[in-house]
Amino acid sequence: MKRIKEASERVSSVTELKTFMRQLIPKTGKQRHGIVRGLWLYPEKLYAPTADLPLPPSETLAQARERLLHIFQAEFAKASQVRDSANTSRFFKLFPAIGWEKEGLEAYSEFVVDLVRGRATVSGKSSSPLYYIQTLTSLFESIALIVDQHQPLVEKYYGPRKMLSVVERLLQECDRVVGGLIESWEEERQMQRKIQDTGNAYFSALAPTQQRKGSYVTEEDGPDPREVDRVLTEVAGMAGRWALFRRFLIEHLKEDNETPTESPKDVLGPLPDVSGVADDTRKQQEGAEVPPEVALIESCGCRSLIDQLMRTYYIPLETWYLRSVIDKAGVTEVAESL
């Protein structure tokens, strides 16, 4: 009786397997993905090739998965182009069901990057002191909104920390936009000329007598301190936006069992940490393992661009501005003493 029962179960399994394989060929993409999942339930040793089904289940399954991948990609692209949120979400959820997680995340990444590119442009002229700060804020807010709203869906159907690959693609687009923005800002504000003029500046109250000979730019011929103060405010504003965006990404992408390295109130500090020397980076220097989200953000181009902005412009111009204020105070004091 035992062997009869085993033989009966085997015959039943073989019959179901062949039924799945015969149904697989004529079905559409929406119907086929359930049949493909059904094929995974049966071992290949149950099947013997026949005239109408010459391929073993593994090869039939591989071909069906390839066809489904092309169908899902085409349908996802079609839905995303017309901003059909229902179909976009539906086909996005189907990729991992047949083992195409990477391809699904790649398609989704291109979709959200297209959303970022299509964001509303900032009104106003580039000569405005808030234009570049607002443009950078608009970029960071659009990415932050995507991460905040879409991360639960991605991790529900693709698994924890799968949002990292999507954020990596978003940061690449962010690097491109920020690079062009800073280049435009440098040209619009004539930053190279300001750096050259402030580098050759001469302060009568600060310079020793023996160093007062030579070619220097006097205070009257140098840059306007008010203009320097405006660009310093712009640099600090752009660096502050990056610091807030960086902290947001680290907080959202970390694992649930990780503890925050700094309290939330530190986010609103007056001077953001743009050099990357935060608690997480300090742990790296001490030999601790760096979380992948921190490594991703610290290695992106935006961080390098903001750091370069601070080193190249903020520190030299802030130094010149402070020396200018001190020099004015010294000259005024000498004049009053006379």
Coordinates of C-alpha atoms in Angstrom, one line a residue:
M1 CA 0.0 0.0 0.0
K2 CA 2.9 2.4 0.8
R3 CA 4.4 1.9 -2.7
I4 CA 1.0 2.3 -4.3
K5 CA 0.5 5.6 -2.5
E6 CA 3.9 6.9 -3.4
A7 CA 3.4 5.9 -7.1
S8 CA 0.0 7.7 -7.0
E9 CA 1.5 10.9 -5.6
R10 CA 4.3 10.8 -8.2
V11 CA 1.9 10.4 -11.1
S12 CA -0.2 13.3 -9.7
S13 CA 2.9 15.5 -9.4
V14 CA 4.1 14.7 -12.9
T15 CA 0.6 15.4 -14.3
E16 CA 0.5 18.8 -12.5
L17 CA 4.0 19.7 -13.7
K18 CA 3.1 18.9 -17.3
T19 CA -0.1 20.9 -16.9
F20 CA 1.9 23.9 -15.7
M21 CA 4.3 23.7 -18.6
R22 CA 1.6 23.3 -21.2
Q23 CA -0.2 26.3 -19.8
L24 CA 2.9 28.4 -19.7
I25 CA 3.3 28.8 -23.4
P26 CA 0.0 30.4 -24.5
K27 CA -0.5 32.6 -21.4
T28 CA 0.0 36.3 -21.3
G29 CA 2.6 38.0 -19.0
K30 CA 0.1 38.8 -16.2
Q31 CA -1.1 35.1 -16.1
R32 CA 2.3 33.5 -16.7
H33 CA 4.1 34.8 -13.6
G34 CA 1.9 32.6 -11.3
I35 CA 2.5 29.5 -13.4
V36 CA 6.3 30.2 -13.3
R37 CA 6.1 30.3 -9.5
G38 CA 4.2 27.0 -9.6
L39 CA 6.9 25.3 -11.6
W40 CA 9.4 26.0 -8.8
L41 CA 7.5 23.7 -6.5
Y42 CA 8.3 20.5 -8.5
P43 CA 11.8 18.8 -8.7
E44 CA 13.1 18.3 -12.3
K45 CA 13.6 14.6 -11.8
L46 CA 9.8 14.1 -12.0
Y47 CA 9.9 15.2 -15.7
A48 CA 10.8 13.2 -18.8
P49 CA 11.0 15.1 -22.1
T50 CA 8.2 14.5 -24.7
A51 CA 7.6 15.6 -28.3
D52 CA 5.4 18.6 -27.4
L53 CA 7.6 19.5 -24.3
P54 CA 11.2 18.7 -25.3
L55 CA 12.9 21.0 -22.8
P56 CA 13.4 20.1 -19.1
P57 CA 11.5 22.3 -16.6
S58 CA 14.6 24.4 -15.7
E59 CA 15.2 25.5 -19.3
T60 CA 11.5 26.1 -19.9
L61 CA 11.4 28.1 -16.7
A62 CA 14.5 30.1 -17.6
Q63 CA 12.9 31.0 -21.0
A64 CA 9.6 32.0 -19.4
R65 CA 11.4 34.2 -16.9
E66 CA 13.3 36.0 -19.7
R67 CA 10.0 36.6 -21.5
L68 CA 8.4 37.8 -18.4
L69 CA 11.3 40.2 -17.7
H70 CA 10.9 41.8 -21.1
I71 CA 7.1 42.1 -20.6
F72 CA 7.4 43.6 -17.1
Q73 CA 10.1 46.1 -18.2
A74 CA 8.0 47.2 -21.2
E75 CA 4.9 47.5 -19.1
F76 CA 6.7 49.3 -16.3
A77 CA 8.3 51.8 -18.7
K78 CA 4.9 52.4 -20.4
A79 CA 3.2 53.0 -17.1
S80 CA 5.9 55.3 -15.8
Q81 CA 6.0 57.4 -18.9
V82 CA 2.3 58.3 -18.5
R83 CA 2.6 58.5 -14.7
D84 CA 0.2 55.7 -14.2
S85 CA 0.9 55.1 -10.5
A86 CA -1.4 52.0 -10.2
N87 CA 0.3 50.1 -13.0
T88 CA 3.7 51.3 -12.1
S89 CA 3.3 49.9 -8.6
R90 CA 1.8 46.7 -9.8
F91 CA 4.6 45.8 -12.2
F92 CA 7.2 47.0 -9.8
K93 CA 5.9 44.4 -7.3
L94 CA 6.1 41.6 -9.9
F95 CA 9.8 41.7 -10.6
P96 CA 10.9 39.9 -7.3
A97 CA 8.1 37.4 -7.6
I98 CA 10.1 35.6 -10.4
G99 CA 13.6 36.4 -9.3
W100 CA 14.4 39.7 -11.1
E101 CA 15.0 41.9 -8.0
K102 CA 18.1 43.6 -9.5
E103 CA 16.4 44.4 -12.8
G104 CA 13.3 45.7 -11.0
L105 CA 15.3 48.0 -8.8
E106 CA 17.2 49.3 -11.9
A107 CA 13.9 50.1 -13.7
Y108 CA 12.6 51.8 -10.6
S109 CA 15.8 53.8 -10.1
E110 CA 15.5 55.2 -13.6
F111 CA 11.8 56.0 -12.9
V112 CA 12.6 58.0 -9.7
V113 CA 15.6 59.8 -11.4
D114 CA 13.2 60.9 -14.1
L115 CA 10.9 62.2 -11.4
V116 CA 13.8 64.3 -9.9
R117 CA 14.7 65.7 -13.4
G118 CA 11.1 66.7 -13.9
R119 CA 10.8 68.7 -10.7
A120 CA 9.6 72.3 -10.8
T121 CA 12.3 74.8 -11.5
V122 CA 13.1 77.6 -9.1
S123 CA 11.7 81.0 -10.2
G124 CA 13.9 84.0 -10.0
K125 CA 17.2 85.3 -11.4
S126 CA 20.6 83.8 -10.8
S127 CA 21.7 87.2 -9.5
S128 CA 19.5 86.7 -6.5
P129 CA 21.4 85.8 -3.3
L130 CA 18.8 83.0 -2.6
Y131 CA 18.7 81.5 -6.1
Y132 CA 21.4 78.9 -5.8
I133 CA 20.4 78.0 -2.2
Q134 CA 16.7 77.5 -3.2
T135 CA 17.7 75.4 -6.3
L136 CA 19.8 73.1 -4.1
T137 CA 17.0 72.9 -1.6
S138 CA 14.5 72.0 -4.3
L139 CA 16.8 69.2 -5.5
F140 CA 17.4 67.7 -2.0
E141 CA 13.8 68.0 -1.0
S142 CA 12.6 66.1 -4.1
I143 CA 15.0 63.2 -3.4
A144 CA 14.1 63.2 0.3
L145 CA 10.4 63.0 -0.5
I146 CA 11.0 60.0 -2.8
V147 CA 13.0 58.2 -0.1
D148 CA 10.5 59.0 2.6
Q149 CA 7.4 57.9 0.6
H150 CA 8.8 55.0 -1.5
Q151 CA 11.2 53.3 0.9
P152 CA 8.5 51.2 2.8
L153 CA 7.2 49.8 -0.6
V154 CA 10.7 48.9 -1.8
E155 CA 11.7 47.2 1.4
K156 CA 8.3 45.4 1.7
Y157 CA 8.6 43.6 -1.7
Y158 CA 12.4 43.6 -2.2
G159 CA 13.8 43.2 1.3
P160 CA 15.5 45.4 3.9
R161 CA 18.2 47.9 2.8
K162 CA 17.3 47.4 -0.9
M163 CA 16.6 51.1 -1.0
L164 CA 20.4 51.7 -0.9
S165 CA 20.8 50.9 -4.6
V166 CA 18.0 53.3 -5.5
V167 CA 19.6 56.1 -3.4
E168 CA 23.0 55.4 -5.0
R169 CA 21.4 56.1 -8.4
L170 CA 19.7 59.2 -7.1
L171 CA 23.0 60.5 -5.7
Q172 CA 24.6 60.0 -9.1
E173 CA 22.0 62.3 -10.5
C174 CA 22.4 64.6 -7.6
D175 CA 26.2 64.8 -8.3
R176 CA 25.5 65.8 -11.9
V177 CA 23.1 68.6 -10.9
V178 CA 25.1 70.0 -8.0
G179 CA 28.3 70.0 -10.1
G180 CA 26.6 72.1 -12.8
L181 CA 25.0 74.3 -10.2
I182 CA 28.3 75.1 -8.4
E183 CA 30.0 75.7 -11.8
S184 CA 27.3 78.2 -12.7
W185 CA 27.6 79.9 -9.3
E186 CA 31.4 80.3 -9.6
E187 CA 30.9 82.0 -13.0
E188 CA 28.0 84.2 -12.0
R189 CA 29.7 85.4 -8.8
Q190 CA 33.2 85.7 -10.4
M191 CA 34.7 83.7 -7.6
Q192 CA 38.2 83.3 -9.1
R193 CA 38.6 87.1 -9.2
K194 CA 37.4 87.4 -5.6
I195 CA 39.9 84.8 -4.5
Q196 CA 42.7 86.5 -6.4
D197 CA 41.9 90.0 -5.0
T198 CA 41.5 88.8 -1.4
G199 CA 44.7 86.7 -1.6
N200 CA 46.7 89.9 -2.6
A201 CA 45.0 92.1 0.0
Y202 CA 47.1 94.5 2.1
F203 CA 46.0 95.5 5.6
S204 CA 47.9 98.4 7.0
A205 CA 47.1 97.8 10.6
L206 CA 48.0 94.1 10.5
A207 CA 51.0 93.9 8.2
P208 CA 54.5 94.4 9.8
T209 CA 56.5 97.3 8.5
Q210 CA 59.1 95.2 6.7
Q211 CA 56.4 93.4 4.8
R212 CA 54.6 96.5 3.5
K213 CA 56.8 96.7 0.4
G214 CA 55.6 95.0 -2.8
S215 CA 52.5 94.7 -4.9
Y216 CA 49.4 94.5 -2.9
V217 CA 45.7 95.3 -3.4
T218 CA 44.7 98.0 -0.9
E219 CA 41.4 97.9 0.8
E220 CA 40.0 100.6 -1.5
D221 CA 41.0 98.6 -4.6
G222 CA 40.0 95.2 -3.2
P223 CA 36.6 93.5 -3.2
D224 CA 33.6 95.0 -1.5
P225 CA 33.3 93.4 2.0
R226 CA 29.5 93.4 1.6
E227 CA 29.8 91.4 -1.6
V228 CA 32.1 89.0 0.1
D229 CA 29.7 88.7 2.9
R230 CA 26.9 87.8 0.5
V231 CA 28.8 85.0 -1.2
L232 CA 29.9 83.7 2.3
T233 CA 26.2 83.5 3.2
E234 CA 25.5 81.6 0.0
V235 CA 28.3 79.1 0.6
A236 CA 27.2 78.5 4.2
G237 CA 23.6 78.1 3.1
M238 CA 24.5 75.5 0.4
A239 CA 26.7 73.6 2.9
G240 CA 23.9 73.7 5.5
R241 CA 21.4 72.2 3.0
W242 CA 23.8 69.4 2.2
A243 CA 24.4 68.7 5.9
L244 CA 20.7 68.4 6.6
F245 CA 20.2 66.2 3.5
R246 CA 23.1 63.9 4.4
R247 CA 21.7 63.5 8.0
F248 CA 18.2 62.7 6.6
L249 CA 19.6 59.9 4.3
I250 CA 21.7 58.4 7.1
E251 CA 18.7 58.3 9.5
H252 CA 16.3 56.8 7.0
L253 CA 18.7 54.2 5.5
K254 CA 20.1 52.8 8.7
E255 CA 19.0 49.5 10.0
D256 CA 16.3 49.5 12.7
N257 CA 18.7 48.1 15.3
E258 CA 21.3 50.8 14.8
T259 CA 21.3 53.6 17.3
P260 CA 21.7 57.2 16.1
T261 CA 25.2 58.7 16.6
E262 CA 23.9 62.2 17.3
S263 CA 20.6 63.6 18.8
P264 CA 18.1 65.1 16.3
K265 CA 18.6 68.5 17.8
D266 CA 22.1 68.6 16.4
V267 CA 20.7 68.7 12.9
L268 CA 19.7 72.3 13.5
G269 CA 23.1 73.4 14.7
P270 CA 24.4 76.8 13.4
L271 CA 27.5 75.4 11.7
P272 CA 26.9 72.1 9.8
D273 CA 29.7 69.5 9.7
V274 CA 30.5 69.6 5.9
S275 CA 34.0 68.1 6.3
G276 CA 32.5 64.7 7.0
V277 CA 34.1 64.5 10.5
A278 CA 30.9 63.4 12.2
D279 CA 30.5 60.6 14.7
D280 CA 30.1 58.0 12.1
T281 CA 33.2 59.0 10.3
R282 CA 35.1 59.2 13.5
K283 CA 34.1 55.6 14.2
Q284 CA 35.6 54.7 10.9
Q285 CA 38.9 56.3 11.8
E286 CA 38.9 54.4 15.1
G287 CA 38.6 51.1 13.2
A288 CA 34.9 50.4 13.6
E289 CA 32.9 49.0 10.8
V290 CA 31.2 51.8 8.8
P291 CA 27.5 51.2 8.0
P292 CA 26.9 50.9 4.2
E293 CA 24.6 53.9 4.1
V294 CA 27.4 56.1 5.6
A295 CA 30.0 54.7 3.2
L296 CA 27.6 55.4 0.3
I297 CA 26.9 59.0 1.2
E298 CA 30.5 59.8 2.2
S299 CA 31.8 58.5 -1.1
C300 CA 29.4 60.5 -3.3
G301 CA 30.4 63.4 -5.5
C302 CA 28.2 65.9 -3.6
R303 CA 30.2 65.5 -0.5
S304 CA 33.4 66.2 -2.3
L305 CA 31.9 69.2 -4.1
I306 CA 30.7 70.8 -0.9
D307 CA 34.0 70.1 0.9
Q308 CA 35.9 71.7 -2.0
L309 CA 33.5 74.7 -1.9
M310 CA 34.3 75.2 1.7
R311 CA 38.1 74.8 1.3
T312 CA 38.4 76.8 -1.9
Y313 CA 36.1 79.7 -1.1
Y314 CA 34.6 79.8 2.4
I315 CA 37.8 79.5 4.5
P316 CA 39.9 82.0 2.4
L317 CA 37.1 84.6 2.1
E318 CA 36.0 84.3 5.7
T319 CA 39.7 84.8 6.8
W320 CA 39.9 87.8 4.5
Y321 CA 36.7 89.2 5.9
L322 CA 37.7 88.8 9.5
R323 CA 41.1 90.4 8.8
S324 CA 39.3 93.3 7.0
V325 CA 37.1 93.9 10.1
I326 CA 40.1 93.8 12.5
D327 CA 42.1 96.1 10.2
K328 CA 39.3 98.7 10.1
A329 CA 39.1 98.5 13.9
G330 CA 42.9 99.0 14.2
V331 CA 43.0 101.9 11.8
T332 CA 40.1 103.6 13.6
E333 CA 41.8 103.2 17.0
V334 CA 45.0 104.7 15.7
A335 CA 43.2 107.6 14.1
E336 CA 41.3 108.3 17.4
S337 CA 44.5 108.2 19.4
L338 CA 46.0 110.9 17.2

